[in-house]
Amino acid sequence: MKKSVFITGAATGIGRATALNFARRGYFVGGYDLDEAGLKVLEADIAAVGGTGTVGHLDVTDVEEMSTRLAEFVAAAGDRLDVMINNAGLLTAGAFEEIPLATHHRDIDVNVKGVVNGLHLAFPFLKSTPGSTVINLASASAIYGQAELANYSATKFYVRAVTEALNIEWAGHDIRVIDMWPLYVNTAMTKGVSTGTTQSLGIRLTAQDIADDIVAAVDAPWTRRTLRQVHFPVGAQAKTLALASRFSPGWLTRLVNKQLAHK
Ligand SMILES: NC(=O)c1ccc[n+]([C@@H]2O[C@H](COP(=O)([O-])OP(=O)(O)OC[C@H]3O[C@@H](n4cnc5c(N)ncnc54)[C@H](O)[C@@H]3O)[C@@H](O)[C@H]2O)c1
């Protein structure tokens, strides 16, 4: 029986590259998104790499739709959910007070409530699949609050916290919960985004870089599993920032983040 992976926000960017990586590795892939044209292309590309799977419309903020898509997928996959990837997300950059309140609320709905929906509704299927894994897309902006990305960064702190908590809670159910911390990735999300930190740090990662690290994290060797690694910074810059923030005093971490933001 093939292993299965359910991916939200799979029509483009990191979700799409991840879907194709798992398809190449022989997983039964479920790709879900609002963007149905993008999903059609993904479906053809999964077949082109010799993979199997299914795609479908999903708004992660819609509880009914999430519930239906998960149930359909698990039935099609042979009653198993090996990997759940909560990837769909939105980013709005700029001065906090200049971004419309409705936009802040929309981003929280997708980045926070969408992840809550995915976690809560996938739980019974993850629990009944031995050795299952959840991967949440957090971000390097979950290391320290980011100027000009205040709300986005705060949503990723939510993802970080829920990952840490469920990594402990769900270990008893044989479900491994981890998250990815990429710095800026060259996808539709960062197109046209220009902040102090994009200028000082650049947008260096590709969607493929994150997809490769996601597969490596799922297949983590016993050393990493024994050490119970929860957070996976992606790229040299995020790894350096994550390590530095663990050892530097609060005032220095703030100063470094202020300088990087050109504030
Ligand atoms: N791009 C970056 O710099 C970066 C860095 C760190 C973390 N991340 C995180 O990685 C994840 C993927 O980002 P990306 O760069 O591939 O973005 P992207 O914009 O390229 O793709 C996001 C996908 O999510 C889908 N989506 C948006 N709202 C949705 C909803 N309500 N329901 C279902 N699907 C929805 C979009 O249609 C799109 O296909 C996000 O959670 C993002 O926050 C991105």
JSON list of N, CA and C in Angstrom, two decimals, residues 176 216-227 232:
[
{"chain": "A", "resi": 176, "resn": "ARG", "atom": "N", "xyz": [3.93, 12.54, 14.58]},
{"chain": "A", "resi": 176, "resn": "ARG", "atom": "CA", "xyz": [5.07, 13.46, 14.72]},
{"chain": "A", "resi": 176, "resn": "ARG", "atom": "C", "xyz": [4.66, 14.80, 14.11]},
{"chain": "A", "resi": 216, "resn": "ALA", "atom": "N", "xyz": [13.13, 15.59, 3.30]},
{"chain": "A", "resi": 216, "resn": "ALA", "atom": "CA", "xyz": [14.22, 15.15, 4.20]},
{"chain": "A", "resi": 216, "resn": "ALA", "atom": "C", "xyz": [13.74, 15.13, 5.65]},
{"chain": "A", "resi": 217, "resn": "ALA", "atom": "N", "xyz": [12.88, 16.08, 6.02]},
{"chain": "A", "resi": 217, "resn": "ALA", "atom": "CA", "xyz": [12.38, 16.13, 7.41]},
{"chain": "A", "resi": 217, "resn": "ALA", "atom": "C", "xyz": [11.44, 14.96, 7.69]},
{"chain": "A", "resi": 218, "resn": "VAL", "atom": "N", "xyz": [10.62, 14.60, 6.69]},
{"chain": "A", "resi": 218, "resn": "VAL", "atom": "CA", "xyz": [9.71, 13.45, 6.87]},
{"chain": "A", "resi": 218, "resn": "VAL", "atom": "C", "xyz": [10.53, 12.17, 7.03]},
{"chain": "A", "resi": 219, "resn": "ASP", "atom": "N", "xyz": [11.60, 12.07, 6.20]},
{"chain": "A", "resi": 219, "resn": "ASP", "atom": "CA", "xyz": [12.46, 10.87, 6.25]},
{"chain": "A", "resi": 219, "resn": "ASP", "atom": "C", "xyz": [13.64, 11.07, 7.18]},
{"chain": "A", "resi": 220, "resn": "ALA", "atom": "N", "xyz": [13.50, 11.92, 8.19]},
{"chain": "A", "resi": 220, "resn": "ALA", "atom": "CA", "xyz": [14.65, 12.27, 9.05]},
{"chain": "A", "resi": 220, "resn": "ALA", "atom": "C", "xyz": [15.32, 11.01, 9.61]},
{"chain": "A", "resi": 221, "resn": "PRO", "atom": "N", "xyz": [16.66, 11.02, 9.63]},
{"chain": "A", "resi": 221, "resn": "PRO", "atom": "CA", "xyz": [17.36, 9.85, 10.17]},
{"chain": "A", "resi": 221, "resn": "PRO", "atom": "C", "xyz": [17.11, 9.68, 11.66]},
{"chain": "A", "resi": 222, "resn": "TRP", "atom": "N", "xyz": [17.47, 8.54, 12.20]},
{"chain": "A", "resi": 222, "resn": "TRP", "atom": "CA", "xyz": [17.16, 8.23, 13.61]},
{"chain": "A", "resi": 222, "resn": "TRP", "atom": "C", "xyz": [17.77, 9.24, 14.56]},
{"chain": "A", "resi": 223, "resn": "THR", "atom": "N", "xyz": [18.94, 9.85, 14.17]},
{"chain": "A", "resi": 223, "resn": "THR", "atom": "CA", "xyz": [19.59, 10.82, 15.08]},
{"chain": "A", "resi": 223, "resn": "THR", "atom": "C", "xyz": [18.65, 12.00, 15.33]},
{"chain": "A", "resi": 224, "resn": "ARG", "atom": "N", "xyz": [18.08, 12.53, 14.23]},
{"chain": "A", "resi": 224, "resn": "ARG", "atom": "CA", "xyz": [17.18, 13.68, 14.37]},
{"chain": "A", "resi": 224, "resn": "ARG", "atom": "C", "xyz": [15.90, 13.28, 15.11]},
{"chain": "A", "resi": 225, "resn": "ARG", "atom": "N", "xyz": [15.43, 12.07, 14.83]},
{"chain": "A", "resi": 225, "resn": "ARG", "atom": "CA", "xyz": [14.20, 11.60, 15.50]},
{"chain": "A", "resi": 225, "resn": "ARG", "atom": "C", "xyz": [14.46, 11.41, 16.99]},
{"chain": "A", "resi": 226, "resn": "THR", "atom": "N", "xyz": [15.67, 10.88, 17.31]},
{"chain": "A", "resi": 226, "resn": "THR", "atom": "CA", "xyz": [16.00, 10.65, 18.71]},
{"chain": "A", "resi": 226, "resn": "THR", "atom": "C", "xyz": [16.09, 11.99, 19.44]},
{"chain": "A", "resi": 227, "resn": "LEU", "atom": "N", "xyz": [16.66, 12.99, 18.75]},
{"chain": "A", "resi": 227, "resn": "LEU", "atom": "CA", "xyz": [16.78, 14.32, 19.36]},
{"chain": "A", "resi": 227, "resn": "LEU", "atom": "C", "xyz": [15.45, 15.08, 19.34]},
{"chain": "A", "resi": 232, "resn": "PHE", "atom": "N", "xyz": [12.52, 23.13, 11.66]},
{"chain": "A", "resi": 232, "resn": "PHE", "atom": "CA", "xyz": [13.48, 22.90, 10.58]},
{"chain": "A", "resi": 232, "resn": "PHE", "atom": "C", "xyz": [13.72, 24.21, 9.82]}
]
